[in-house]
Coordinates of C-alpha atoms in Angstrom, one line a residue:
M7 CA -141.0 34.7 -54.1
R8 CA -141.3 34.0 -58.0
L9 CA -138.3 36.0 -59.0
G10 CA -136.6 33.9 -56.4
F11 CA -138.5 31.0 -58.7
V12 CA -137.1 31.8 -61.5
R13 CA -133.9 32.5 -60.6
S14 CA -133.1 29.1 -59.6
Y15 CA -135.0 27.1 -62.8
R16 CA -132.1 29.3 -64.7
L17 CA -129.3 28.1 -62.0
A18 CA -130.8 24.4 -62.7
V19 CA -130.8 24.9 -66.6
V20 CA -127.3 26.3 -66.7
S21 CA -125.5 23.8 -64.4
A22 CA -127.1 21.2 -67.1
A23 CA -126.2 23.1 -69.7
L24 CA -122.8 22.9 -68.3
L25 CA -122.9 19.0 -67.8
A26 CA -124.0 18.9 -70.8
A27 CA -120.9 20.5 -72.7
S28 CA -118.8 18.8 -70.8
C29 CA -119.1 15.2 -71.5
N30 CA -119.9 16.0 -75.0
D31 CA -115.7 17.5 -74.7
N32 CA -114.7 14.1 -73.9
P33 CA -113.5 12.4 -77.0
V34 CA -113.4 9.0 -75.7
S35 CA -117.0 7.0 -75.6
F36 CA -117.5 3.7 -74.2
D37 CA -119.9 1.2 -72.3
T38 CA -119.7 1.4 -68.9
K39 CA -120.7 -2.2 -68.5
D40 CA -118.0 -3.9 -70.2
T41 CA -114.8 -4.9 -68.4
S42 CA -112.0 -3.1 -69.9
R43 CA -109.4 -4.7 -67.4
L44 CA -109.0 -6.7 -64.1
E45 CA -107.1 -4.6 -61.3
I46 CA -106.0 -6.9 -59.0
N47 CA -104.0 -6.3 -55.4
P48 CA -101.6 -8.3 -54.7
T49 CA -100.4 -9.9 -57.6
T50 CA -98.0 -11.6 -56.0
M51 CA -98.0 -13.5 -51.9
V52 CA -95.8 -15.2 -49.7
I53 CA -98.1 -16.5 -47.1
P54 CA -97.2 -18.9 -44.1
G55 CA -98.5 -22.0 -43.5
G56 CA -101.9 -21.4 -41.6
R57 CA -102.2 -18.0 -42.6
T58 CA -104.4 -16.5 -44.8
T59 CA -104.8 -13.1 -46.5
K60 CA -107.4 -11.1 -48.6
L61 CA -107.5 -11.0 -51.9
E62 CA -109.4 -8.2 -54.0
V63 CA -109.7 -8.4 -57.6
R64 CA -111.6 -5.7 -58.9
P65 CA -113.2 -6.2 -62.9
V66 CA -113.7 -2.3 -64.0
N67 CA -113.9 -0.4 -67.2
A68 CA -112.3 2.1 -69.3
G69 CA -113.1 4.8 -66.8
R70 CA -111.8 3.1 -64.0
Q71 CA -115.3 2.3 -62.6
P72 CA -116.6 -1.2 -61.4
T73 CA -118.7 -3.3 -63.8
F74 CA -120.2 -5.5 -61.0
A75 CA -118.9 -8.8 -63.7
D76 CA -118.9 -11.5 -61.9
V77 CA -115.1 -12.9 -60.7
A78 CA -114.0 -16.7 -61.4
W79 CA -110.8 -18.6 -60.2
T80 CA -108.5 -21.7 -60.8
V81 CA -105.5 -22.6 -58.6
T82 CA -102.7 -24.7 -60.4
N83 CA -99.8 -25.7 -59.1
C84 CA -96.7 -24.1 -60.8
G85 CA -95.2 -27.5 -60.9
D86 CA -94.4 -27.1 -57.4
A87 CA -96.5 -29.6 -55.3
A88 CA -98.0 -27.0 -53.2
S89 CA -101.1 -26.5 -51.8
I90 CA -103.8 -23.0 -51.2
D91 CA -107.1 -23.0 -50.8
V92 CA -109.6 -19.7 -52.2
A93 CA -112.6 -18.6 -51.4
V94 CA -115.4 -15.3 -51.7
D95 CA -114.4 -13.0 -49.1
P96 CA -117.2 -14.1 -45.9
D97 CA -116.8 -10.1 -44.7
Q98 CA -118.1 -8.8 -48.3
L99 CA -121.3 -7.1 -48.3
E100 CA -123.2 -8.0 -50.7
L101 CA -123.4 -4.0 -51.9
Q102 CA -119.8 -3.9 -52.8
P103 CA -118.5 -5.2 -56.3
P104 CA -117.8 -9.3 -56.3
G105 CA -114.1 -10.2 -56.4
L106 CA -112.8 -9.5 -53.0
L107 CA -111.3 -13.4 -51.6
I108 CA -109.6 -15.3 -49.4
V109 CA -105.8 -17.3 -49.9
T110 CA -105.2 -20.0 -47.3
A111 CA -102.0 -21.8 -47.2
N112 CA -102.0 -25.2 -46.2
T113 CA -99.1 -27.8 -45.1
Q114 CA -97.2 -27.9 -48.7
L115 CA -93.9 -25.6 -49.3
G116 CA -93.9 -24.0 -53.1
S117 CA -95.2 -21.6 -55.3
N118 CA -99.3 -21.6 -56.7
C119 CA -101.0 -20.0 -58.9
V120 CA -104.2 -18.5 -59.3
D121 CA -105.8 -17.5 -62.9
V122 CA -108.8 -15.1 -62.6
T123 CA -111.5 -14.2 -65.1
G124 CA -113.8 -11.6 -64.9
G125 CA -116.6 -10.0 -67.6
G126 CA -114.2 -11.8 -70.1
V127 CA -110.7 -10.7 -68.6
T128 CA -108.2 -13.0 -67.7
G129 CA -105.5 -12.3 -65.2
A130 CA -102.8 -14.5 -62.8
V131 CA -101.8 -14.0 -58.7
D132 CA -98.7 -15.8 -57.8
V133 CA -98.7 -17.3 -54.4
V134 CA -95.9 -18.7 -52.5
V135 CA -96.4 -20.5 -49.3
T136 CA -93.9 -21.0 -46.7
A137 CA -93.1 -22.0 -43.1
E138 CA -94.3 -19.8 -40.1
A139 CA -91.9 -20.7 -38.0
V140 CA -89.1 -23.2 -36.6
A141 CA -90.5 -26.0 -34.2
I142 CA -87.6 -28.0 -31.8
D143 CA -89.7 -30.8 -30.9
S144 CA -86.4 -32.2 -29.0
A145 CA -83.5 -31.1 -27.8
P146 CA -81.0 -31.5 -23.7
T147 CA -81.8 -28.1 -21.9
V148 CA -79.5 -29.9 -19.1
L149 CA -76.6 -32.1 -20.0
R150 CA -72.8 -32.9 -17.7
A151 CA -69.8 -31.4 -19.6
G152 CA -68.7 -34.0 -21.8
E153 CA -72.1 -35.3 -22.3
T154 CA -74.3 -35.6 -25.6
G155 CA -77.8 -35.2 -27.1
T156 CA -79.2 -34.1 -30.2
V157 CA -81.1 -31.4 -31.4
Y158 CA -84.5 -32.7 -33.5
P159 CA -86.9 -29.4 -35.2
R160 CA -89.4 -29.5 -37.5
I161 CA -91.0 -27.0 -40.0
I162 CA -94.9 -25.9 -38.6
T163 CA -97.6 -23.6 -39.8
A164 CA -99.7 -20.8 -37.8
D165 CA -101.2 -23.6 -35.9
S166 CA -98.0 -25.9 -35.4
T167 CA -99.2 -28.6 -38.1
T168 CA -95.6 -30.0 -39.7
M169 CA -94.9 -28.6 -43.1
T170 CA -93.2 -30.6 -46.0
P171 CA -90.5 -31.0 -47.5
F172 CA -88.5 -31.3 -45.1
E173 CA -85.0 -32.6 -44.3
L174 CA -82.0 -31.3 -41.9
S175 CA -80.1 -30.3 -45.1
H176 CA -82.7 -27.6 -45.7
V177 CA -81.4 -26.5 -41.6
V178 CA -78.5 -25.0 -40.2
F179 CA -77.5 -25.4 -36.7
T180 CA -75.2 -23.4 -35.0
S181 CA -74.2 -23.1 -31.6
D182 CA -74.0 -19.0 -29.8
N183 CA -71.3 -20.4 -27.3
E184 CA -69.0 -23.5 -29.2
D185 CA -66.4 -23.5 -25.6
V186 CA -69.3 -25.1 -24.0
A187 CA -71.3 -26.5 -27.1
T188 CA -70.9 -27.9 -30.2
I189 CA -73.6 -28.7 -32.5
D190 CA -72.8 -30.3 -35.8
A191 CA -74.9 -30.5 -39.8
T192 CA -77.5 -33.2 -38.0
G193 CA -78.0 -32.1 -34.8
F194 CA -75.7 -34.1 -32.7
V195 CA -74.6 -32.1 -29.2
E196 CA -71.1 -32.0 -27.6
T197 CA -70.7 -30.5 -24.7
E198 CA -67.1 -29.1 -23.6
T199 CA -67.2 -26.7 -20.3
A200 CA -69.9 -25.8 -18.0
G201 CA -71.8 -22.8 -18.9
A202 CA -74.7 -21.9 -21.0
A203 CA -75.2 -22.3 -25.2
L204 CA -78.0 -21.5 -27.5
L205 CA -78.3 -24.4 -29.8
T206 CA -80.3 -22.3 -32.7
A207 CA -81.9 -24.3 -36.2
T208 CA -82.3 -21.8 -38.7
W209 CA -84.7 -23.3 -41.8
L210 CA -83.0 -21.8 -45.1
P211 CA -85.6 -22.0 -47.8
D212 CA -83.1 -21.3 -50.9
S213 CA -81.9 -25.1 -50.3
V214 CA -85.6 -26.9 -50.0
G215 CA -85.6 -27.0 -53.8
V216 CA -88.6 -25.9 -54.6
D217 CA -89.9 -21.9 -55.8
L218 CA -89.8 -20.1 -52.3
S219 CA -89.1 -16.8 -54.3
G220 CA -89.4 -13.7 -51.1
A221 CA -90.0 -16.4 -48.3
P222 CA -87.9 -15.5 -45.4
P223 CA -86.0 -17.9 -43.4
R224 CA -86.8 -18.9 -40.2
A225 CA -84.8 -19.8 -36.7
G226 CA -85.8 -21.9 -33.6
S227 CA -83.9 -22.0 -30.7
A228 CA -83.2 -24.4 -27.5
A229 CA -81.4 -22.8 -24.6
L230 CA -78.5 -25.7 -23.4
E231 CA -77.1 -25.3 -19.6
V232 CA -73.9 -27.6 -19.2
V233 CA -72.7 -28.3 -16.0
A234 CA -69.3 -29.6 -14.4
N235 CA -68.6 -32.8 -14.5
V236 CA -67.8 -34.4 -11.5
P237 CA -65.3 -37.6 -10.6
D238 CA -66.3 -40.6 -10.4
S239 CA -63.7 -42.8 -11.7
A240 CA -59.7 -43.3 -11.5
F241 CA -57.8 -45.8 -13.4
L242 CA -53.7 -45.9 -14.1
D243 CA -53.0 -44.2 -17.7
V244 CA -49.9 -47.0 -18.6
G245 CA -53.2 -49.9 -18.2
V246 CA -52.6 -53.2 -16.5
A247 CA -48.8 -52.8 -16.3
F248 CA -45.6 -51.0 -16.5
G249 CA -43.9 -53.4 -17.7
A250 CA -40.1 -55.0 -17.4
F251 CA -37.4 -52.6 -16.7
A252 CA -33.9 -53.3 -15.7
V253 CA -32.8 -53.5 -12.4
P254 CA -32.5 -50.5 -11.3
D255 CA -34.3 -48.1 -13.7
S256 CA -37.4 -46.6 -12.6
A257 CA -41.3 -45.6 -14.4
D258 CA -43.6 -42.3 -14.4
G259 CA -47.5 -43.1 -14.0
E260 CA -50.4 -40.8 -13.8
V261 CA -53.7 -41.7 -12.2
I262 CA -56.7 -40.4 -14.5
V263 CA -59.7 -39.1 -12.8
L264 CA -62.6 -39.3 -14.9
D265 CA -66.4 -38.4 -14.6
E266 CA -69.3 -40.5 -15.3
F267 CA -68.8 -39.4 -19.1
G268 CA -65.2 -40.9 -19.9
N269 CA -64.0 -37.4 -19.4
V270 CA -60.8 -36.5 -18.1
N271 CA -61.0 -34.1 -14.7
Q272 CA -58.1 -32.2 -13.8
N273 CA -60.0 -29.5 -11.6
P274 CA -58.0 -28.9 -8.4
A275 CA -61.0 -28.2 -6.6
E276 CA -61.5 -31.9 -7.2
I277 CA -58.7 -33.7 -7.3
L278 CA -57.5 -34.0 -3.5
D279 CA -55.2 -36.4 -2.7
I280 CA -53.0 -39.7 -4.3
F281 CA -51.6 -42.7 -2.1
A282 CA -49.9 -45.2 -4.0
V283 CA -48.2 -48.7 -2.3
S284 CA -46.1 -51.8 -3.8
D285 CA -46.2 -54.9 -2.6
A286 CA -42.7 -56.0 -2.9
P287 CA -40.9 -53.2 -2.4
A288 CA -37.8 -55.2 -2.5
T289 CA -38.5 -54.9 -6.4
A290 CA -39.8 -51.6 -6.9
T291 CA -40.7 -48.9 -4.0
V292 CA -43.6 -46.0 -5.6
D293 CA -43.6 -42.5 -4.7
A294 CA -46.7 -40.6 -5.5
E295 CA -48.2 -36.6 -5.3
I296 CA -50.7 -34.1 -6.6
R297 CA -48.7 -31.7 -8.9
Q298 CA -50.9 -28.4 -10.4
T299 CA -49.6 -27.1 -13.2
E300 CA -51.1 -23.7 -14.6
D301 CA -51.4 -23.4 -18.2
P302 CA -48.8 -20.9 -20.0
L303 CA -51.1 -19.5 -22.4
T304 CA -54.1 -19.6 -20.5
G305 CA -53.6 -19.2 -16.7
E306 CA -55.8 -22.3 -16.2
I307 CA -54.4 -24.4 -13.4
S308 CA -54.7 -28.4 -13.2
A309 CA -54.1 -31.1 -11.4
R310 CA -52.8 -34.5 -11.8
A311 CA -52.3 -37.0 -9.5
V312 CA -49.1 -38.7 -10.5
M313 CA -46.2 -41.1 -9.0
R314 CA -42.6 -42.5 -10.1
V315 CA -42.0 -46.3 -9.5
Q316 CA -38.2 -47.3 -9.0
I317 CA -36.7 -50.2 -9.7
V318 CA -35.1 -52.0 -7.0
G319 CA -34.3 -55.8 -6.8
T320 CA -35.5 -58.4 -9.9
G321 CA -38.9 -59.9 -9.4
V322 CA -42.6 -58.4 -9.7
A323 CA -44.2 -56.2 -8.1
N324 CA -48.2 -54.9 -7.9
I325 CA -48.8 -50.9 -7.7
S326 CA -52.1 -50.2 -6.6
G327 CA -53.8 -46.8 -4.9
T328 CA -56.3 -44.9 -3.8
V329 CA -57.2 -41.0 -5.0
T330 CA -59.6 -38.7 -2.8
T331 CA -61.5 -36.3 -4.7
S332 CA -64.3 -34.2 -3.4
E333 CA -66.8 -36.5 -4.5
G334 CA -64.8 -39.6 -2.5
V335 CA -61.8 -42.0 -2.3
F336 CA -61.8 -43.8 -6.1
D337 CA -59.4 -47.4 -6.0
W338 CA -56.8 -47.8 -9.5
G339 CA -54.8 -50.1 -10.0
P340 CA -52.7 -52.9 -9.2
A341 CA -50.9 -52.2 -12.1
L342 CA -47.1 -54.3 -12.4
A343 CA -43.7 -53.8 -12.4
V344 CA -41.0 -55.8 -13.3
G345 CA -37.3 -55.6 -12.3
A346 CA -35.3 -57.7 -15.0
D347 CA -32.2 -59.0 -14.8
P348 CA -31.6 -62.6 -16.5
Q349 CA -28.4 -64.3 -15.9
I350 CA -28.0 -68.2 -17.2
A351 CA -25.4 -70.1 -14.9
A352 CA -25.7 -73.3 -16.0
V353 CA -27.2 -76.4 -17.9
T354 CA -28.1 -79.4 -16.6
P355 CA -27.0 -81.8 -17.9
A356 CA -25.5 -80.5 -20.7
T357 CA -25.5 -83.0 -23.0
G358 CA -28.4 -85.1 -24.4
G359 CA -30.3 -86.9 -26.9
F360 CA -33.2 -84.1 -28.9
A361 CA -36.2 -83.8 -26.0
E362 CA -33.9 -84.2 -23.2
S363 CA -35.2 -82.5 -20.2
V364 CA -32.7 -79.8 -18.7
T365 CA -32.1 -77.6 -16.0
I366 CA -31.3 -73.7 -16.8
T367 CA -30.4 -72.8 -13.7
G368 CA -29.4 -69.1 -13.0
S369 CA -31.4 -66.0 -11.5
G370 CA -34.2 -63.5 -12.4
F371 CA -35.9 -65.6 -14.6
V372 CA -40.2 -64.1 -13.6
D373 CA -43.1 -66.4 -14.5
G374 CA -45.3 -64.9 -17.5
F375 CA -41.9 -62.5 -18.6
T376 CA -39.6 -65.3 -19.8
T377 CA -38.2 -66.4 -23.3
V378 CA -36.1 -68.8 -23.2
F379 CA -33.5 -68.8 -26.6
V380 CA -31.8 -71.3 -27.7
R381 CA -29.7 -71.0 -31.5
R382 CA -27.9 -73.7 -33.3
V383 CA -24.1 -72.7 -32.8
D384 CA -23.0 -73.4 -36.0
T385 CA -25.7 -72.1 -38.1
G386 CA -26.5 -68.7 -36.4
V387 CA -30.4 -70.4 -36.7
N388 CA -32.4 -68.2 -33.7
Y389 CA -35.9 -69.3 -32.3
D390 CA -38.1 -69.7 -29.0
L391 CA -37.7 -72.9 -27.0
G392 CA -41.5 -74.0 -26.9
N393 CA -41.7 -76.4 -23.6
F394 CA -40.4 -74.5 -20.7
T395 CA -41.6 -73.6 -17.3
V396 CA -40.2 -71.0 -15.0
D397 CA -39.8 -72.4 -11.9
N398 CA -39.1 -69.7 -9.9
L399 CA -36.2 -67.0 -10.3
T400 CA -33.3 -68.8 -10.4
T401 CA -34.7 -72.4 -12.1
I402 CA -36.3 -72.9 -15.4
T403 CA -37.2 -76.9 -16.3
A404 CA -37.0 -77.5 -20.1
Q405 CA -37.5 -79.6 -22.7
M406 CA -34.5 -79.8 -25.9
P407 CA -35.3 -79.2 -29.0
T408 CA -34.8 -82.1 -32.0
W409 CA -32.3 -81.8 -35.2
T410 CA -31.2 -83.9 -37.4
V411 CA -27.8 -84.1 -36.8
P412 CA -25.7 -83.8 -33.8
G413 CA -24.2 -79.7 -32.5
A414 CA -24.5 -77.5 -30.0
F415 CA -26.9 -74.9 -29.0
E416 CA -26.9 -71.2 -27.2
I417 CA -29.5 -71.1 -24.1
T418 CA -29.9 -67.2 -23.5
A419 CA -32.9 -65.5 -21.5
D420 CA -35.4 -62.4 -22.2
V421 CA -37.5 -60.9 -19.2
G422 CA -39.5 -58.3 -20.6
G423 CA -37.5 -57.5 -23.8
I424 CA -34.2 -57.8 -21.4
V425 CA -31.8 -60.9 -22.6
S426 CA -29.6 -62.0 -20.4
A427 CA -25.8 -60.7 -20.7
T428 CA -25.2 -64.3 -19.8
S429 CA -25.7 -67.8 -21.9
A430 CA -25.1 -71.3 -21.6
T431 CA -24.1 -74.0 -24.1
W432 CA -26.3 -77.5 -24.9
T433 CA -25.3 -80.3 -26.4
Q434 CA -27.0 -83.2 -28.2
T435 CA -25.4 -86.0 -29.3
N436 CA -27.5 -88.6 -30.9
T437 CA -28.4 -88.4 -34.7
F438 CA -32.0 -88.4 -36.2
D439 CA -32.7 -92.3 -36.8
E440 CA -35.7 -92.7 -38.5
S441 CA -35.7 -96.5 -37.6
A442 CA -34.7 -95.9 -33.5
T443 CA -38.3 -95.6 -33.3
E444 CA -38.2 -95.4 -29.0
D445 CA -35.2 -93.2 -29.1
N446 CA -37.8 -90.6 -31.4
S447 CA -40.4 -91.1 -29.2
F448 CA -42.3 -88.0 -27.6
W449 CA -44.1 -88.2 -24.9
N450 CA -47.0 -86.6 -23.5
T451 CA -48.2 -87.8 -20.0
G452 CA -48.8 -84.4 -18.3
G453 CA -52.3 -83.6 -18.9
Q454 CA -51.5 -80.1 -20.2
A455 CA -53.7 -78.0 -22.3
D456 CA -50.9 -77.1 -24.5
I457 CA -47.8 -79.1 -24.9
S458 CA -44.7 -78.1 -26.9
V459 CA -42.3 -81.4 -28.2
P460 CA -40.7 -79.4 -29.5
A461 CA -39.4 -81.0 -32.7
L462 CA -37.3 -79.3 -34.8
I463 CA -36.4 -80.6 -37.9
D464 CA -33.6 -78.8 -39.9
G465 CA -32.8 -80.9 -43.4
S466 CA -32.6 -80.5 -47.2
L467 CA -34.2 -82.0 -50.1
I468 CA -31.3 -83.0 -52.1
G469 CA -32.4 -84.4 -56.0
E470 CA -35.2 -85.6 -57.4
P471 CA -37.5 -87.1 -55.0
D472 CA -38.3 -90.8 -56.0
D473 CA -42.1 -90.0 -56.1
G474 CA -42.2 -86.5 -57.3
L475 CA -44.0 -85.7 -53.6
F476 CA -42.3 -86.6 -51.2
G477 CA -38.7 -86.1 -49.5
K478 CA -36.1 -88.9 -48.9
M479 CA -37.0 -90.9 -45.8
A480 CA -33.9 -89.3 -44.0
D481 CA -36.4 -86.6 -43.9
W482 CA -39.0 -88.2 -42.4
L483 CA -40.0 -87.5 -39.0
F484 CA -41.3 -90.8 -37.0
F485 CA -42.9 -90.0 -33.9
T486 CA -44.9 -91.1 -31.5
I487 CA -47.2 -89.2 -28.4
S488 CA -48.7 -90.7 -25.4
G489 CA -52.1 -88.6 -24.2
G490 CA -55.1 -87.1 -25.2
T491 CA -53.2 -85.1 -27.4
R492 CA -55.5 -84.9 -30.7
T493 CA -54.2 -81.7 -32.9
L494 CA -50.3 -81.0 -34.3
A495 CA -49.8 -77.6 -35.1
Y496 CA -46.8 -76.8 -37.4
E497 CA -45.0 -73.4 -38.5
N498 CA -42.5 -73.9 -41.2
T499 CA -39.4 -71.7 -41.7
P500 CA -38.0 -72.0 -44.7
L501 CA -33.8 -71.2 -45.3
G502 CA -34.0 -71.5 -48.7
T503 CA -36.9 -69.6 -51.0
E504 CA -39.8 -72.1 -51.2
D505 CA -42.4 -73.1 -49.3
M506 CA -43.2 -76.3 -47.8
E507 CA -46.9 -78.2 -46.0
Y508 CA -47.1 -81.6 -44.5
A509 CA -48.3 -84.8 -44.6
V510 CA -49.3 -86.9 -41.5
I511 CA -49.7 -91.1 -42.2
D512 CA -50.3 -93.2 -39.4
G513 CA -49.4 -96.9 -38.7
G514 CA -52.4 -97.7 -40.5
F515 CA -51.4 -95.9 -43.7
N516 CA -53.7 -93.2 -43.2
F517 CA -53.2 -90.5 -45.4
I518 CA -53.9 -86.5 -44.3
W519 CA -52.8 -83.4 -45.7
C520 CA -52.4 -80.6 -43.0
T521 CA -54.3 -77.9 -43.8
D522 CA -51.9 -74.5 -45.6
D523 CA -52.4 -70.8 -44.0
H524 CA -49.5 -69.4 -46.8
T525 CA -49.5 -65.8 -46.4
G526 CA -47.4 -65.4 -50.0
P527 CA -44.4 -66.1 -51.9
G528 CA -41.4 -66.6 -49.2
S529 CA -43.2 -66.3 -46.4
P530 CA -43.7 -69.2 -43.3
D531 CA -46.2 -71.8 -44.0
G532 CA -48.4 -72.7 -40.7
G533 CA -51.3 -74.6 -40.3
E534 CA -52.8 -78.1 -38.6
C535 CA -53.3 -81.5 -38.8
V536 CA -55.7 -84.1 -36.4
L537 CA -53.7 -86.5 -36.0
P538 CA -54.8 -89.6 -37.7
G539 CA -55.5 -93.5 -35.8
L540 CA -55.7 -91.4 -32.5
G541 CA -58.9 -92.9 -29.9
E542 CA -60.2 -90.4 -28.0
P543 CA -58.9 -91.6 -24.1
I544 CA -61.5 -93.8 -22.1
D545 CA -62.5 -93.1 -18.7
G546 CA -59.0 -90.9 -18.0
E547 CA -56.5 -93.7 -19.8
T548 CA -54.4 -92.4 -22.5
S549 CA -54.6 -92.9 -26.0
T550 CA -51.4 -93.9 -28.2
G551 CA -50.4 -93.4 -32.0
T552 CA -47.1 -93.3 -34.0
W553 CA -47.1 -91.4 -37.0
W554 CA -44.5 -90.5 -39.6
L555 CA -44.9 -86.2 -40.7
I556 CA -43.8 -86.2 -43.8
P557 CA -42.5 -82.5 -45.9
Q558 CA -43.7 -81.8 -49.8
E559 CA -41.3 -79.8 -51.6
W560 CA -43.0 -77.8 -54.1
G561 CA -40.6 -76.3 -56.6
N562 CA -37.0 -76.9 -55.9
V563 CA -36.3 -80.3 -55.0
D564 CA -32.9 -78.7 -53.4
T565 CA -35.3 -76.6 -50.5
T566 CA -33.5 -76.3 -46.8
Y567 CA -36.1 -75.8 -44.2
R568 CA -37.1 -75.8 -40.4
L569 CA -40.2 -77.1 -39.4
T570 CA -41.8 -76.6 -35.6
I571 CA -44.1 -78.9 -34.2
T572 CA -46.5 -77.9 -30.8
M573 CA -48.9 -80.9 -29.9
A574 CA -52.4 -79.3 -28.4
E575 CA -55.2 -81.1 -26.8
D576 CA -59.0 -80.9 -27.4

C-alpha cells in the first residue's frame, strides 16, 4: 500500500508541474475579470410585427471567457419611426452569464438600432420591423360577368393588428386570369366572362419609403368566381327612331339583349327568338330573325336578333316587338320609321301681304319631321319658316314672312332631311310702311305657347344716323301684338360684316335694350326682350301692346341685316 501511495503522489506532483509549466509558457497575461469585447448574436435582425426573437449579448475577456459583467441597452429609431421592445429573456437561468435578451417587434414598420454595453464595452444591433402578412379585409367572392368589386388589403402583425405606414401604392394587384377578371392599381375589379380568378395583393417593402433592408415581400389572395350573365332586358340599338327615309328604301336594326349589369348578351343558348311588327304596313314593313355567326379567330358562336325595315310609303310607322330568351320574353320598341317623299303643289293664295295666312298643298308632309323653307328669289336668302302647322299628309297652314319691300318667295319642304323635289311660289305684294299701323300689326290670339310671327325685316342702314345710335325711320319696325305674349326673342343674321342689337320702345316711350348673347365677330346676335308696357291678361282676357323695334348699328353704318322675330308666351 505504501508503494501505491508514493506512486500516486508522484503522479500528482508531475501533473501539477506540467500544468505550471504550461501556464508559464503563455506569453499573454490578462485579468479574467476584464471585458475585452461583446459577443453579439445576431447583429442584424428582421422581425415581423408581433413576433419575438432571442438576442445574446455576452461580455467576454481576452480569452473569450464570460466576465459576467452586467449588460445594458438603449433602443433608438435609426431615423425611421419604428418601434421594438427589448427585455431580459425570462428563460435565462441565474447561473448563466447576463445578456440573454428578447426583442419584440411592434406595429410600426422601419429600422431600429439597439445600442448595448457591458463591462465598459459597447456594441450595436440593427433590427428591421417588417410585416407578418397581407390580410384581405374585403374582396368579392362571387360576381356576375360584367359586375365590379373592390379588394381591400392591409398589412398585419402576427396577431392581425394593422401595421403602418401603409398605402395602396405599396401593393401590386394581380389577377391570374385576366380573361375572367382584371384588377387595377387601386384594387378595383372588373369582370369579363364566366370563370375563376385568383386576385392577389403583393406588398413590396421597397416601395414603403423607410429602411426595410432584408424584409421579404408579403402577399394575400382572394378567390373569385365569375358566373355567366343572364338576359335581363332588350332594346333596339337605333334608339327611339329609325329616322326618315326616301320612298322606297330600307333600314337595318338589331335588338340588343342585356344582362342586369348592362352587358351585351349574345349567347346562342340564351337568345332564342325575335318577333317584330309594324303598326303602319302601308308605310313600312319589317322582317326579323335570330342570326348566328362564328368568330373566325376563336370559333365562338354568337347570336344576334336582327331585322330589316322596308319603307314602302309616306307616313310614320312604329316598329316594335319582343325577343325570347332563356329568362323569358322581353319587349322592345317602339321605334319610328318615317317614309318621306315630300312634294309641293301650290300655295293658296299665291299672293298677299306680309304675315299672310296661306295653305300649302302637296303630299308626304309628316308632322314632327317637316320643315318649311322660304327663299327670297331676288336675293337667294333662304331660311326656315317659323309659323306653320302640318295638318295632314297633304296640307300645311302657314303665316308668310314680313319683308320691307315686295318680292317673290320659293316655298319648299324638308321631311327628315329629304327635300321636296317640287316647289311653289308666293309673292308679297305690299310695301312695309311704318305709319300703316293696321297693316303692320301681328295678332296672337290662338293662345299657343310658342308663336312665331314670323317677322323678317331685310334692309340696310345707309348714311350716318341722325342721333348716332339708331337706324333710319324706315328701318324701325312698328308692330302690335294682342294676347298673352310677354317675351320677344330675336336672331340677327348679318349680311355684311357687322352685328346689331335692338331696342324696344312702347307707346309710352318706355325703352329697353334687348339682351345680347353675341358669340364673336361676324356671328349672328341673338337675345330676348321682355316687352315693356304689356300688362298681364286678367280673367282670360288678352292684353294688347304696340312697340317700335329699333336696330342699333355698332360699326360701319353701311350695314345690311336680316332680323327674325319670335313671340313666346311667359
